[in-house]
Structure formats: C-alpha cells, structure tokens
Amino acid sequence: MAAPTPPKKAAHLRSVARLRRGFAASLAGKARRLLLPGAGLLSLCLIGPLEAQTGRSFADPNAMGSPLDRGGTVATPLQTRAAASPPTPAAGAAARSAAPGASNNPPVTFTADEVEYDRERGIVTARGRVEAWQNERILRADTFIYDRQSGIATVRGNVQLMEADGQVLFAEEAELGEGFREGVLTGVRALLAANARLVANGARRTPVPVPEGAPPGTQPATFTDLTRVVYSSCNLCESDPSRPPLWQVRARTATQDTEVQRVAYRDARVEFYGVPLLYAPFFSHPDPQSPRSSGLIFPTSGSTRFLGAFTQIPYFWAIDEQSDLTLTTTLATRQSPNLSADYRRRFNNGDIQIQSSVGYFNGNDNNGQKGLAGHIFSRARFHLDENWRTGLEVNRATSDTYLRTYKFEYRRVLTSMAYLEGFWGTEGYARFDARVYQGLRTSDTNRTLPIVGPNAYGEYAPRDKVFGGFLQVDTGLLAITREVGAYDQRLATRVGWRREEVDPVGGLWNFRMQGDARAYNAGRQQLNPNYFSDANGQTAVGNFRAAADWRMPLVRDWGEWGQQTIEPRVQVVGGPNTGYQGRYPNEDSIDYEFTDATLFNLNRFNGRDRQEGGMRVDYALRQAWNFPNGGMIEAVAGQSLRLHRDSTFAAGSGLENRNSDYVGRLTVAPTNWLNVSTRARLDSRTGQNNFNDFIASTSFRNVLGLDSLGLQAGYLYSPPLPYITPVRTRNEVLAGFTASTRTDSGSNWRVGVSARYDLDLDRPVLIQGVAGYEDECFILETSFVRRFARDATTNQQYAGNSLVLIRLAFKTLGQYGFRAL
C-alpha cells in the first residue's frame, strides 16, 4: 500500500496540475497561426472574451489595421518596436483609483518585438524584449506565451517580475496565473528591500483571498514557498563572487508571507563566512520591506554583579498601523524575574508613550533591598485645535537602585505634570500646569519636595511697534506647597519694552525698560532650607529698570587676511534700590551664574523672586578677527560697576561687591580642524580664578590612514554655590578622542574613548569607550561605561555603575546584545 502523500506536497501537485491543465486541453484542436507584424501594444483580458474588452476581434485582421490574408499566414517581420512604455506602479495605482468602479483584474498589457497569435487555441506568443504589466506588477522576459482560455502565462529567458513594493524576482522560467500573483518559478533570485537578496532552486506563489469588507482596490496577499534557500543582505566580494558573504541564512524550505510580512525558514542555519554558527529547526524574521512586524526580537544576555547571569527576551507586537507594544522578560540568577512593557500609539492629533516595569528585589543587591519594585515613564500629547494642546506626564520609580540595576533610563529627579498650552502666532502664549517631583537618592526626602500647582502663565507681544519699540507683557500665578516645609503663592506681572536705533556715526543703541510687580502669600518659611524666616505673611513689591545700551563696531578690511572688528560696549542701568529682600520667598532665583553671557542682563537673577536694583554701569570690549576661510578669533572682556553694595547677591557670586568680578570669553577657531573656547571669571582685586570653563577640540581628515580623527580636552572649575547641595567646589578635567575610517569595500570602523577626573576628590568621575564596525549588512559594536558616583548617605558606589555592552546586528535579520558588569 502506497504511503499517503503529505498535505503540503499534495497541495503543490494540485497547483501545478491546475496551471498545466489549460495547456493540455488546448492541444486537441488544429492550430491556425496568425502573425501580427507591428503588434506593439496589446491588451489581453484574464476573464471573459477578448472581444468584450477591446471591442475588436482577432478573427478579423482588418479590424486590427493589418493587411493579413484570412487563408494563410504573413511572415512580415516587425520593423520597429512600439513606442508605448509601461506605466510606473504609482501611475497605475493612481489611474485605477481615479477611475470609478476600477477593476482589480484589468487586462494584461504588453510590448514585444514580435507577436504570434493562435486564434483557435487562444494562445498568444510574444518574443523579443517582452514587457508585460497588470496592476502594479511588471514582467519582463525573452519569450511570453499566454493562454487566454486558462489565463496562464509561460515566460522563459531572463525573467524579471517587479512588484509594487519594490521587490524584484528573477527566474529562468516561470508559469504564472491570474495577475502574475500565482505560479511556479525555477532558478529564483530575488532582490528585496534594504539590500536583501534571496536565492532558491524553485518557488511557488499562491494568492490569499481578499478578506470580506476590505476596501475597494485591495490587492491579495501572497504566499511564496521556496526550496533550497539562501538569504543575505551582504554584498558579494567583487574580486571573487564565489566566496561566501559575511553572513547568510541557508534553509531547506522557506515561506514569504506578504500578509503578515514575515519570512519563515525550516531546517535553517546561520553561516558566518561560510562557517555554520547557529542551527534552528524553525526560524523567522520580518520581511525586509515591512516597516515593522510582530514577533520575538533577538535576546540580550550577560552577567552583572547585581543580576548575576541574565537574559532579556523581548517580544514586539505590531498591534495596528498606529500602535505597538514591546514586552521584555528579564530572567536572572540573583534576582526575581522582571517584566517591562513599552507601549506606543499615534493619533491624528497626538501620541502616547508608556514604559513601565515590575520586579521583585530579593535582597541580593548592594543595599540589601527586598520587596516589590518597578517604574513608569509615560507621556501623552494631544493638539486640541490650531491654538491649544494638552499633555500629561507620569514618571515614578521605587528607587534609583532599581533603575540602575535593570539599566532603565536614569534620572536624578522624576517630574510628573499635566499641562495645557495655547499659541496664537508669534503674539500670544498661555500655559497652565501642575507638577510633582520625586527624588531618587537616599538623601532625598520627598515630603519636603515642592508640589507645584496651579502654575499659570500668559504672555502677549504685539507685532506692531509701540512708541517705536516692541512691547511684551506677561502675567503669572505660581503656587507651591510641601507636605513638610514652606509654602507660598505668588502673583507676578512684567511689562517690558525695547527700541533699537542707529546714530549718525554708526553707533548701535538699545533702549530698554522693564517693570515688575509681585504679591506673595507665604507660610512656614522658617522650615525652608534656604532660611527665609522673614517671608511669612502677605507682602507686595514692585521694581522698575531702565537701560541705555550703546556699542560701536569698528570694522577694518584686511584684504586677504580677513576682517578685524573692535567693538566697545557700555550700558547704563538705573532703578530704585531694592533693599533687603529676605522678606520675600525665593523659589526660582537660587541657582545663578555670573558670566559674560549675563553681564548685560537687566536682572542678573534668572527668576522673579529676586530683583536687582540701584544704578550700575556695565562695560565690555569685544575684538574679533574673521578669516576668509570662515575661521575666527574672538575675545570679550567686561565688568559691572555698581554705585552701592547690593547684599542680595551671595558671597562668591562675583556680584557681591560694588566692582564685580572680571568676566571674559576667548574663542579660537582659525581653521575647520581646531576650535578652542574658554570662559573665565576673575576677582577684581586679587585676580583669583573664581570660575573657568575650557574646551578644546580638533578634527582631522585623512590623517594617519584614518578618514577622521578627533581630539577633545576640557577643564571646569566652579566654586560652591549657595543653597545648592552638595556645597563643594567642582574641579574637573576631561579628555577623549574619536577615530573612524572607511575601507574601499564600504566598511566603517570607529573607536572613541573619553574620561573625566575630579582633581579635588582625586578620583575619576566617568570613563567610557566605544568601538564598532559597520557595513551594508552587519554591525558589531562594543561599549564600556564606568561611573564612580557614590551614595551621599552610605558613601557606597551606586548599583550598575559599570556597564559593558556588545551588540551584533544582522541587518534585516535581527540583533543580539550581551551586557556585563
């Protein structure tokens, strides 16, 4: 008794038999051939008689405009090829969508050098540079044989089938059915999206019926079953194309499903330079032309001090065209399993992003923590109309140790807020929001952190000039409370006006006026860490500032050496003295920095709670040398002189004395490969360095055999800032380099290393490095990060301070990651 035929093989045999049945039936009658000279463009309907589609009959040669004898054949060769050219897929789609009631099964249209028609059997044979198309599919071959009765087309010689999505199939021979969607091909080679290539001994294409309720014009999906398959996105070696590519997938069979947009293999192995590295009985990956596809993502594994040996297994779910979800399971030897979810969705008027996770600490981390742990980072934004938009952010975590251990994005403070914003061109703006904060360090006490709300702000700046200048008006309401600590509410408004003029000798004038009014209701200020105990109760205060700013750019043309500029600048600022300001709360004017960038501000504080008063003169000298090649050297130095001492500014700020510190900036960038920039603040009496920020970078091209080489160096010195924790000097240096090169084959190599060192603490702050290789089909990248941050309470290094990450990415296939330390 014969063994039963496997269902998959039986389906294949039935498909081949059905394709050949039309040819066998048509061979019974006597053929009468008709040679059509000059037949350059023909339409062959796949359903119904040809006459019904064209209105003409092939039985009447005169109707075709050809001098043919009904009783015989004419062997007149085609002298010229038809001028008609096939439409592009996009043009074809547009034409069908524009035509009411357009059919999904239009006629097959083709061009050829020579066409032969057998009227009795209904067979059309085209030879010589044949090009046929239907819908968005285009077919090219040396020979094209079409049976009108069965709807089967047989093509031979240099067969090319181009799909609307950009894929191209090459074959030695093919038998295609309706709409070129089904058929059998031999000697298949496919050029897919993203440089992917696929080779197979044979292929069978099977259409999937269009589901009920699908939009009109929806094209059926197809299954393509392939045998003896090789897949890769790597280019072959130009000098020896027979050499194996960098990587390839070999499989006994494969199926390309355009409906789910995946390619699935059976008995597959992944080879690296022809050497098998991985075998899988079943393996699948997204179709290269698919923007995204559901399925398991390559895992990430490794070993760390706090997790032990671990593996992360992500699953990506493409829910629909607007949303997706990534679920990641982390299994570790030293910690309980962890599950994270990353959800994204886009709407016509906004988007939502939610990342969350949950796990359990079993006490094996560095602080011995035990219990449920997790986090959520979320954001939602929506445009209500052309003027208004709203948003919501919720960000919470159980601890910084949790974020560091599982390598989620680490933030020093988490902010959650809800807001509503309005925009009216360039003239009007309004915002309403409320915020809460969460500190993640063990030294943070969340009960003392502020709860902001309501926070309302409105601004109006008319386009038209007012008294020859530009006006700006804003009003804001701010309320801050704490579970434990000070609270206050502030109503503030500001009116600003500025006007710019040019005097007859070329001087540039900028006249400015600014008026502020504030009203407070405050309590428990004695619990404020900044100790404003006199600020309790209700108070109101106003301030007015006016300034005249003059500068004279003196420019000299130095010919081939470029252009030189000397620009003196003087500003006079006047207004009433503010006096003692400890009577008012201070929430937004604690952190400020006096540099050349803030020298000419009307108020050197960056908020509203503290105002600068009295008379002062600011002056600076700017010198610049601009080179013809685009390079430049620029230097700025200045100082502020006050008529009275202002105790509002804290010691060490640079503004506590009548004569402020000297501030300056120097930029040296004479060529495109060198850039040096430094800022400094020096004591006006002793010349002591009170602040310095230095950064230098170079970038070379085609040096030492490298395409690019970059060097960086920097230095930062900053004294302790009052009311800022921790109160200590920052004295750090940094250095690093980057290098990259590109080989003749198109491969890219890159490497980079950088480090920061704290001179006061005498220990490194950060060391990191990266090295990588990338070509058209493969990425190998390794990175190392070592931080030396310590918990201020325990003086122990934070969990997850070190990281080693190795990433291997097979383009169009997937990527694998390894993480350690």
XYZ file of N, CA, C and O in Angstrom, residues 20-169:
600
model
N -1.164 23.603 -15.491
C -0.880 22.957 -16.776
C -2.127 22.486 -17.503
O -2.071 22.152 -18.679
N -3.288 22.419 -16.797
C -4.485 21.842 -17.404
C -4.938 22.614 -18.630
O -5.368 22.046 -19.626
N -4.829 23.945 -18.589
C -5.272 24.741 -19.732
C -4.449 24.477 -20.967
O -4.985 24.461 -22.084
N -3.133 24.216 -20.791
C -2.288 23.933 -21.943
C -2.650 22.576 -22.563
O -2.720 22.431 -23.788
N -2.918 21.566 -21.735
C -3.233 20.232 -22.261
C -4.533 20.230 -23.040
O -4.666 19.561 -24.076
N -5.537 20.973 -22.563
C -6.833 20.983 -23.241
C -6.746 21.684 -24.585
O -7.454 21.312 -25.540
N -5.901 22.672 -24.709
C -5.862 23.453 -25.938
C -5.087 22.756 -27.056
O -5.150 23.197 -28.203
N -4.339 21.664 -26.760
C -3.548 20.999 -27.781
C -4.383 20.052 -28.634
O -3.875 19.475 -29.594
N -5.709 19.844 -28.311
C -6.526 18.873 -29.036
C -6.890 19.366 -30.430
O -7.044 18.557 -31.358
N -7.087 20.623 -30.632
C -7.524 21.145 -31.942
C -6.365 21.467 -32.860
O -5.215 21.518 -32.435
N -6.698 21.709 -34.115
C -5.684 22.083 -35.104
C -5.402 23.572 -34.998
O -6.317 24.371 -34.962
N -4.147 23.900 -34.918
C -3.773 25.307 -34.723
C -3.796 26.034 -36.055
O -3.426 25.500 -37.088
N -4.289 27.259 -35.965
C -4.188 28.161 -37.107
C -3.517 29.421 -36.614
O -4.072 30.133 -35.787
N -2.309 29.650 -37.065
C -1.494 30.732 -36.533
C -1.700 32.007 -37.320
O -1.936 31.982 -38.517
N -1.560 33.103 -36.609
C -1.687 34.420 -37.215
C -0.532 35.263 -36.718
O -0.400 35.503 -35.530
N 0.348 35.680 -37.586
C 1.491 36.512 -37.216
C 1.093 37.970 -37.370
O 0.602 38.367 -38.430
N 1.265 38.741 -36.308
C 0.848 40.138 -36.313
C 2.065 41.028 -36.400
O 2.694 41.319 -35.396
N 2.462 41.463 -37.576
C 3.605 42.386 -37.662
C 3.219 43.748 -37.116
O 2.128 44.237 -37.358
N 4.132 44.320 -36.390
C 3.884 45.656 -35.856
C 2.989 45.669 -34.643
O 2.549 46.730 -34.232
N 2.698 44.500 -34.054
C 1.841 44.483 -32.863
C 2.674 44.906 -31.667
O 3.354 44.101 -31.058
N 2.624 46.155 -31.322
C 3.473 46.659 -30.254
C 2.800 46.730 -28.905
O 3.433 46.573 -27.879
N 1.471 46.913 -28.835
C 0.791 47.103 -27.563
C -0.539 46.386 -27.626
O -1.412 46.749 -28.407
N -0.689 45.315 -26.850
C -1.909 44.513 -26.849
C -2.465 44.424 -25.445
O -1.723 44.425 -24.474
N -3.794 44.300 -25.332
C -4.450 44.096 -24.049
C -5.142 42.756 -24.071
O -5.955 42.479 -24.957
N -4.797 41.875 -23.134
C -5.352 40.534 -23.050
C -6.095 40.415 -21.738
O -5.494 40.473 -20.674
N -7.428 40.231 -21.825
C -8.220 40.140 -20.604
C -8.083 38.764 -19.987
O -8.059 37.755 -20.692
N -7.965 38.719 -18.691
C -7.843 37.441 -17.999
C -9.196 36.818 -17.700
O -9.264 35.669 -17.294
N -10.266 37.560 -17.847
C -11.594 37.000 -17.630
C -12.468 37.407 -18.801
O -12.499 38.555 -19.219
N -13.216 36.423 -19.361
C -14.111 36.739 -20.448
C -13.398 36.866 -21.770
O -12.179 36.897 -21.860
N -14.160 36.922 -22.874
C -13.574 37.021 -24.221
C -12.829 38.334 -24.384
O -13.164 39.348 -23.796
N -11.802 38.267 -25.221
C -11.029 39.477 -25.519
C -11.900 40.516 -26.203
O -11.766 41.716 -25.968
N -12.836 40.047 -27.060
C -13.674 40.992 -27.787
C -14.497 41.860 -26.841
O -14.774 43.019 -27.109
N -14.866 41.290 -25.706
C -15.675 42.053 -24.772
C -14.896 43.203 -24.153
O -15.475 44.171 -23.696
N -13.560 43.057 -24.132
C -12.745 44.090 -23.525
C -12.294 45.134 -24.527
O -12.184 46.305 -24.192
N -11.944 44.717 -25.729
C -11.374 45.639 -26.710
C -12.382 46.159 -27.717
O -12.142 47.169 -28.365
N -13.516 45.415 -27.886
C -14.466 45.820 -28.905
C -14.076 45.377 -30.293
O -14.749 45.690 -31.265
N -12.943 44.647 -30.426
C -12.479 44.141 -31.710
C -12.171 42.663 -31.596
O -11.909 42.158 -30.504
N -12.171 41.978 -32.745
C -11.934 40.541 -32.757
C -10.628 40.237 -33.456
O -10.319 40.801 -34.495
N -9.831 39.299 -32.853
C -8.609 38.869 -33.511
C -8.918 38.087 -34.774
O -8.057 37.893 -35.611
N -10.198 37.600 -34.922
C -10.548 36.845 -36.128
C -10.635 37.738 -37.343
O -10.610 37.255 -38.476
N -10.775 39.023 -37.158
C -10.861 39.967 -38.265
C -9.595 40.787 -38.323
O -9.460 41.798 -37.658
N -8.618 40.353 -39.125
C -7.348 41.082 -39.166
C -7.505 42.512 -39.617
O -6.766 43.393 -39.201
N -8.471 42.759 -40.494
C -8.634 44.131 -40.968
C -9.049 45.071 -39.849
O -8.771 46.261 -39.887
N -9.753 44.483 -38.873
C -10.137 45.322 -37.746
C -8.932 45.810 -36.966
O -8.997 46.803 -36.269
N -7.813 45.063 -37.048
C -6.601 45.473 -36.355
C -5.754 46.407 -37.195
O -4.697 46.828 -36.761
N -6.207 46.654 -38.436
C -5.434 47.566 -39.263
C -4.236 46.903 -39.905
O -3.278 47.580 -40.237
N -4.239 45.534 -40.096
C -3.100 44.833 -40.670
C -3.498 44.183 -41.974
O -4.570 43.574 -42.087
N -2.699 44.216 -43.051
C -3.022 43.617 -44.348
C -2.785 42.113 -44.317
O -1.830 41.605 -44.890
N -3.657 41.365 -43.587
C -3.455 39.932 -43.427
C -4.419 39.154 -44.306
O -5.567 39.544 -44.508
N -3.963 38.004 -44.787
C -4.771 37.097 -45.597
C -5.458 36.105 -44.669
O -4.817 35.447 -43.868
N -6.818 36.019 -44.713
C -7.540 35.123 -43.841
C -7.155 33.675 -44.074
O -7.267 32.856 -43.177
N -6.735 33.318 -45.265
C -6.495 31.915 -45.546
C -5.088 31.461 -45.286
O -4.800 30.289 -45.477
N -4.211 32.265 -44.872
C -2.821 31.846 -44.673
C -2.144 32.684 -43.631
O -2.777 33.292 -42.787
N -0.845 32.689 -43.680
C -0.039 33.439 -42.733
C 0.808 34.440 -43.464
O 1.131 34.273 -44.642
N 1.169 35.480 -42.762
C 2.045 36.516 -43.301
C 3.268 36.600 -42.411
O 3.158 36.762 -41.208
N 4.419 36.474 -42.980
C 5.664 36.446 -42.210
C 6.406 37.756 -42.327
O 7.593 37.793 -42.556
N 5.678 38.861 -42.224
C 6.330 40.166 -42.291
C 6.992 40.490 -40.967
O 6.319 40.541 -39.942
N 8.301 40.686 -40.930
C 8.956 40.963 -39.640
C 8.598 42.354 -39.122
O 8.273 43.257 -39.889
N 8.645 42.474 -37.806
C 8.398 43.764 -37.173
C 9.611 44.662 -37.379
O 10.715 44.341 -36.992
N 9.384 45.812 -38.015
C 10.492 46.689 -38.343
C 10.894 47.580 -37.163
O 12.068 47.819 -36.941
N 9.915 48.070 -36.440
C 10.215 48.970 -35.324
C 9.426 48.535 -34.103
O 8.315 48.027 -34.222
N 10.025 48.755 -32.951
C 9.368 48.398 -31.694
C 8.372 49.495 -31.340
O 8.589 50.678 -31.585
N 7.268 49.074 -30.675
C 6.242 50.044 -30.319
C 6.804 51.094 -29.373
O 7.648 50.819 -28.541
N 6.303 52.298 -29.497
C 6.792 53.397 -28.665
C 6.180 53.416 -27.278
O 6.631 54.138 -26.403
N 5.119 52.590 -27.097
C 4.464 52.598 -25.795
C 5.400 52.067 -24.724
O 6.161 51.149 -24.946
N 5.351 52.652 -23.539
C 6.185 52.217 -22.422
C 5.286 51.894 -21.240
O 4.232 52.485 -21.066
N 5.699 50.934 -20.405
C 4.847 50.537 -19.291
C 4.746 51.632 -18.259
O 5.694 52.371 -18.008
N 3.563 51.761 -17.636
C 3.427 52.768 -16.586
C 4.146 52.347 -15.324
O 4.397 51.182 -15.093
N 4.502 53.315 -14.529
C 5.094 53.002 -13.231
C 4.002 52.471 -12.316
O 2.810 52.753 -12.510
N 4.364 51.702 -11.273
C 3.344 51.214 -10.348
C 2.522 52.321 -9.730
O 1.322 52.189 -9.549
N 3.177 53.436 -9.389
C 2.435 54.531 -8.775
C 1.416 55.119 -9.742
O 0.293 55.443 -9.371
N 1.828 55.254 -11.026
C 0.913 55.799 -12.012
C -0.264 54.864 -12.224
O -1.413 55.292 -12.385
N 0.008 53.554 -12.234
C -1.067 52.593 -12.411
C -2.052 52.646 -11.273
O -3.269 52.584 -11.469
N -1.551 52.761 -10.049
C -2.439 52.833 -8.892
C -3.284 54.089 -8.937
O -4.472 54.077 -8.615
N -2.673 55.212 -9.353
C -3.414 56.465 -9.418
C -4.504 56.403 -10.473
O -5.610 56.913 -10.283
N -4.192 55.763 -11.606
C -5.190 55.667 -12.668
C -6.377 54.839 -12.221
O -7.537 55.174 -12.495
N -6.134 53.736 -11.530
C -7.232 52.886 -11.084
C -8.072 53.562 -10.020
O -9.286 53.450 -9.981
N -7.395 54.265 -9.102
C -8.154 54.931 -8.054
C -8.977 56.071 -8.609
O -10.019 56.420 -8.059
N -8.515 56.661 -9.715
C -9.257 57.769 -10.305
C -10.437 57.283 -11.111
O -11.396 58.019 -11.322
N -10.394 56.054 -11.603
C -11.462 55.544 -12.441
C -12.565 54.972 -11.573
O -12.333 54.074 -10.780
N -13.818 55.459 -11.709
C -14.908 54.922 -10.901
C -15.122 53.448 -11.238
O -15.148 53.035 -12.392
N -15.274 52.652 -10.187
C -15.506 51.232 -10.404
C -14.359 50.509 -11.020
O -14.515 49.525 -11.730
N -13.113 50.988 -10.800
C -11.937 50.346 -11.379
C -11.860 48.901 -10.929
O -12.101 48.562 -9.786
N -11.466 48.018 -11.848
C -11.417 46.586 -11.570
C -10.080 46.208 -10.976
O -9.056 46.798 -11.275
N -10.101 45.161 -10.097
C -8.868 44.611 -9.558
C -8.205 43.683 -10.549
O -7.121 43.199 -10.297
N -8.869 43.393 -11.686
C -8.350 42.432 -12.644
C -8.384 43.032 -14.039
O -9.117 42.562 -14.911
N -7.618 44.089 -14.290
C -7.623 44.719 -15.605
C -6.890 43.842 -16.610
O -6.275 42.840 -16.260
N -6.929 44.212 -17.898
C -6.242 43.405 -18.913
C -4.735 43.391 -18.708
O -4.168 44.288 -18.101
N -4.100 42.311 -19.206
C -2.647 42.244 -19.276
C -2.205 43.020 -20.508
O -2.665 42.745 -21.623
N -1.324 43.975 -20.316
C -0.832 44.793 -21.424
C 0.654 44.536 -21.575
O 1.369 44.415 -20.586
N 1.077 44.394 -22.868
C 2.490 44.086 -23.057
C 3.007 44.685 -24.350
O 2.239 45.056 -25.248
N 4.327 44.791 -24.430
C 5.007 45.179 -25.659
C 6.012 44.090 -25.991
O 6.513 43.392 -25.117
N 6.299 43.921 -27.295
C 7.244 42.902 -27.738
C 7.724 43.237 -29.136
O 7.106 44.027 -29.855
N 8.836 42.620 -29.535
C 9.329 42.784 -30.899
C 8.461 42.042 -31.897
O 8.269 42.487 -33.028
N 7.931 40.875 -31.492
C 7.154 40.039 -32.408
C 6.076 39.306 -31.631
O 6.336 38.781 -30.540
N 4.860 39.293 -32.185
C 3.737 38.632 -31.527
C 3.082 37.662 -32.504
O 2.814 38.012 -33.652
N 2.830 36.440 -32.028
C 2.176 35.404 -32.820
C 0.924 34.949 -32.085
O 0.987 34.640 -30.885
N -0.230 34.883 -32.813
C -1.498 34.543 -32.181
C -2.103 33.322 -32.842
O -2.282 33.288 -34.059
N -2.410 32.303 -32.025
C -3.115 31.107 -32.482
C -4.587 31.313 -32.141
O -5.002 31.176 -30.990
N -5.388 31.627 -33.169
C -6.773 32.015 -32.952
C -7.612 30.877 -32.405
O -8.460 31.066 -31.535
N -7.417 29.652 -32.916
C -8.255 28.544 -32.500
C -7.967 28.134 -31.067
O -8.876 27.814 -30.298
N -6.736 28.110 -30.651
C -6.401 27.730 -29.286
C -6.383 28.915 -28.327
O -6.302 28.740 -27.117
N -6.417 30.133 -28.863
C -6.407 31.313 -27.998
C -5.087 31.527 -27.309
O -5.052 31.971 -26.150
N -3.987 31.228 -28.000
C -2.651 31.349 -27.417
C -1.910 32.476 -28.118
O -1.845 32.516 -29.347
N -1.362 33.367 -27.342
C -0.566 34.471 -27.855
C 0.884 34.233 -27.441
O 1.168 33.970 -26.277
N 1.780 34.311 -28.406
C 3.207 34.128 -28.147
C 3.933 35.412 -28.533
O 3.824 35.871 -29.679
N 4.650 35.978 -27.564
C 5.420 37.191 -27.809
C 6.898 36.868 -27.616
O 7.273 36.155 -26.686
N 7.701 37.419 -28.515
C 9.132 37.158 -28.450
C 9.901 38.472 -28.589
O 9.464 39.386 -29.280
N 11.068 38.483 -27.960
C 11.982 39.620 -28.122
C 11.644 40.804 -27.251
O 10.684 41.524 -27.509
N 12.387 40.964 -26.199
C 12.247 42.112 -25.301
C 10.783 42.310 -24.871
O 10.202 43.375 -24.988
N 10.219 41.247 -24.330
C 8.822 41.285 -23.908
C 8.714 42.022 -22.578
O 9.501 41.797 -21.663
N 7.721 42.870 -22.479
C 7.456 43.607 -21.252
C 5.946 43.660 -21.058
O 5.230 44.243 -21.869
N 5.453 43.012 -19.990
C 4.021 42.946 -19.721
C 3.744 43.495 -18.337
O 4.575 43.383 -17.433
N 2.551 44.050 -18.158
C 2.193 44.570 -16.847
C 0.697 44.449 -16.613
O -0.116 44.491 -17.534
N 0.354 44.263 -15.377
C -1.028 44.243 -14.914
C -1.040 44.743 -13.476
O -0.218 44.329 -12.657
N -1.985 45.614 -13.166
C -1.982 46.301 -11.881
C -0.616 46.963 -11.693
O -0.131 47.641 -12.593
N 0.055 46.709 -10.582
C 1.365 47.322 -10.357
C 2.498 46.345 -10.591
O 3.639 46.627 -10.231
N 2.225 45.182 -11.155
C 3.267 44.196 -11.424
C 3.734 44.330 -12.859
O 2.925 44.471 -13.774
N 5.052 44.266 -13.020
C 5.654 44.377 -14.347
C 6.486 43.124 -14.583
O 7.257 42.700 -13.722
N 6.324 42.538 -15.763
C 7.009 41.296 -16.109
C 7.841 41.519 -17.362
O 7.358 42.094 -18.346
N 9.086 41.037 -17.325
C 9.968 41.107 -18.488
C 10.541 39.726 -18.755
O 10.852 38.983 -17.816
N 10.696 39.385 -20.025
C 11.231 38.076 -20.399
C 11.601 38.102 -21.871
O 11.257 39.036 -22.615
N 12.310 37.037 -22.302
C 12.618 36.893 -23.726
C 11.436 36.336 -24.494
O 11.204 36.708 -25.653
N 10.689 35.414 -23.864
C 9.533 34.786 -24.509
C 8.368 34.795 -23.547
O 8.517 34.473 -22.363
N 7.174 35.140 -24.087
C 5.964 35.234 -23.283
C 4.854 34.501 -24.024
O 4.494 34.864 -25.158
N 4.329 33.431 -23.412
C 3.249 32.636 -24.011
C 2.044 32.751 -23.098
O 2.118 32.373 -21.914
N 0.929 33.229 -23.654
C -0.263 33.460 -22.845
C -1.438 32.690 -23.421
O -1.738 32.788 -24.610
N -2.104 31.904 -22.555
C -3.293 31.142 -22.917
C -4.508 31.889 -22.399
O -4.724 31.974 -21.188
N -5.318 32.405 -23.320
C -6.479 33.189 -22.926
C -7.535 32.346 -22.241
O -8.286 32.831 -21.412
N -7.603 31.081 -22.589
C -8.640 30.228 -22.017
C -8.339 29.877 -20.555
O -9.234 29.884 -19.710
N -7.108 29.561 -20.237
C -6.758 29.187 -18.872
C -6.234 30.353 -18.053
O -6.162 30.273 -16.831
N -5.856 31.449 -18.713
C -5.297 32.589 -18.006
C -3.892 32.354 -17.512
O -3.428 33.055 -16.618
N -3.173 31.374 -18.090
C -1.824 31.031 -17.644
C -0.817 31.616 -18.617
O -0.965 31.523 -19.832
N 0.224 32.225 -18.065
C 1.304 32.790 -18.863
C 2.574 32.008 -18.573
O 2.924 31.788 -17.412
N 3.253 31.581 -19.631
C 4.543 30.910 -19.511
C 5.601 31.841 -20.057
O 5.494 32.319 -21.188
N 6.618 32.100 -19.245
C 7.684 33.014 -19.638
C 9.009 32.295 -19.499
O 9.207 31.485 -18.584
N 9.915 32.601 -20.418
C 11.226 31.956 -20.409
C 12.291 32.990 -20.770
O 12.049 33.908 -21.540
N 13.475 32.763 -20.208
C 14.638 33.565 -20.579
C 14.673 34.925 -19.919
O 13.846 35.781 -20.226
N 15.619 35.123 -19.008
C 15.821 36.421 -18.343
C 14.516 36.967 -17.749
O 14.145 38.117 -17.951
N 13.830 36.134 -17.005
C 12.542 36.519 -16.435
C 12.766 37.478 -15.273
O 13.575 37.220 -14.380
N 12.034 38.594 -15.287
C 12.058 39.572 -14.211
C 10.622 39.934 -13.859
O 9.844 40.293 -14.734
N 10.290 39.820 -12.580
C 8.961 40.168 -12.096
C 9.124 41.232 -11.019
O 9.695 40.973 -9.961
N 8.635 42.428 -11.295
C 8.782 43.565 -10.389
C 7.462 43.834 -9.685
O 6.425 44.017 -10.334
N 7.521 43.863 -8.334
C 6.336 44.103 -7.529
C 6.201 45.592 -7.221
O 7.145 46.363 -7.339
N 4.988 45.957 -6.778
C 4.735 47.363 -6.479
C 5.528 47.851 -5.278
O 5.807 49.041 -5.146
N 5.892 46.940 -4.350
C 6.625 47.346 -3.156
C 8.123 47.462 -3.382
O 8.880 47.691 -2.448
N 8.587 47.255 -4.628
C 9.998 47.405 -4.939
C 10.758 46.111 -5.042
O 11.915 46.104 -5.483
N 10.163 44.970 -4.663
C 10.845 43.700 -4.786
C 10.937 43.290 -6.260
O 10.041 43.555 -7.060
N 12.030 42.617 -6.595
C 12.251 42.143 -7.956
C 12.614 40.662 -7.888
O 13.536 40.279 -7.152
N 11.883 39.847 -8.656
C 12.159 38.414 -8.750
C 12.787 38.124 -10.104
O 12.302 38.591 -11.139
